[in-house]
Coordinates of C-alpha atoms in Angstrom, one line a residue:
P155 CA 5.5 -0.5 15.3
V156 CA 7.6 -3.1 16.7
Q157 CA 5.4 -5.0 18.0
D158 CA 3.3 -5.0 15.5
V159 CA 6.1 -6.1 13.5
L160 CA 7.0 -9.2 15.3
V161 CA 3.6 -9.8 15.7
S162 CA 3.2 -10.8 11.7
N163 CA 6.0 -12.5 11.9
C164 CA 5.4 -15.2 14.5
Y165 CA 1.9 -15.5 13.1
N166 CA 3.5 -16.1 9.5
R167 CA 6.6 -18.5 10.3
G168 CA 5.2 -19.3 14.4
T169 CA 7.2 -18.9 17.5
S170 CA 9.5 -21.2 18.2
M171 CA 13.2 -20.0 19.1
T172 CA 14.9 -23.0 18.4
G173 CA 17.8 -23.7 15.2
D174 CA 19.1 -21.9 12.9
K175 CA 15.8 -20.2 11.3
R176 CA 15.4 -18.6 14.6
A177 CA 18.8 -17.1 15.4
E178 CA 18.0 -13.6 14.9
F179 CA 14.3 -14.1 16.6
R180 CA 16.6 -15.5 19.6
E181 CA 18.8 -12.4 18.8
I182 CA 16.0 -9.7 18.7
R183 CA 14.4 -11.2 22.4
D184 CA 17.8 -11.9 24.4
V185 CA 19.6 -8.3 23.1
H186 CA 17.6 -6.2 20.8
L187 CA 14.3 -6.0 22.6
P188 CA 16.0 -5.7 26.8
A189 CA 17.8 -2.5 25.6
K190 CA 15.0 -1.2 23.3
N191 CA 17.3 -1.3 20.3
W192 CA 14.7 -1.1 18.1
L193 CA 16.5 0.2 14.3
A194 CA 18.8 -3.2 15.8
V195 CA 15.2 -5.0 15.3
A196 CA 14.3 -4.2 11.9
D197 CA 17.9 -4.7 11.0
A198 CA 17.9 -8.8 12.6
I199 CA 14.6 -8.7 10.6
E200 CA 16.1 -8.0 7.2
R201 CA 18.7 -10.0 7.7
S202 CA 16.1 -13.1 8.2
K203 CA 15.7 -12.8 4.9
R204 CA 19.0 -14.9 4.1
H205 CA 16.2 -17.4 4.8
W206 CA 14.3 -17.6 1.1
P207 CA 16.5 -17.0 -1.5
P208 CA 15.0 -15.5 -3.9
E209 CA 16.3 -18.1 -6.7
R210 CA 14.7 -21.6 -4.7
F211 CA 11.1 -18.9 -3.7
G212 CA 11.1 -16.4 -5.5
R213 CA 11.5 -12.7 -4.4
G214 CA 8.5 -12.8 -2.2
L215 CA 9.3 -13.9 1.7
A216 CA 12.5 -11.1 1.0
L217 CA 10.3 -8.3 0.4
R218 CA 8.1 -8.8 3.0
R219 CA 10.8 -8.6 5.5
E220 CA 12.2 -5.9 4.3
D221 CA 8.8 -4.2 4.2
E222 CA 8.6 -5.2 8.1
A223 CA 12.4 -3.8 8.3
G224 CA 10.5 -0.2 6.8
F225 CA 7.6 -0.2 7.9
I226 CA 9.8 -0.4 12.0
R227 CA 12.4 2.4 10.7
A228 CA 9.9 4.8 9.0
R229 CA 7.8 5.2 12.5
L230 CA 11.4 5.5 14.9

């Protein structure tokens, strides 16, 4: 489940690891994946919704991040 979510996220957001919008991805890559801490991966993905405030982007992207995090949590 984690790999599915990360592939989907990279497909939608790209693979760059630079800049503030990729802080959660770097955290996932450098800390949580090596530790196999899948709940922390889900938490980091959910935190990444900070980049799409609902007042500017609507709730769609935030809901997608919540769904991705929930997909991981539901399969642990």
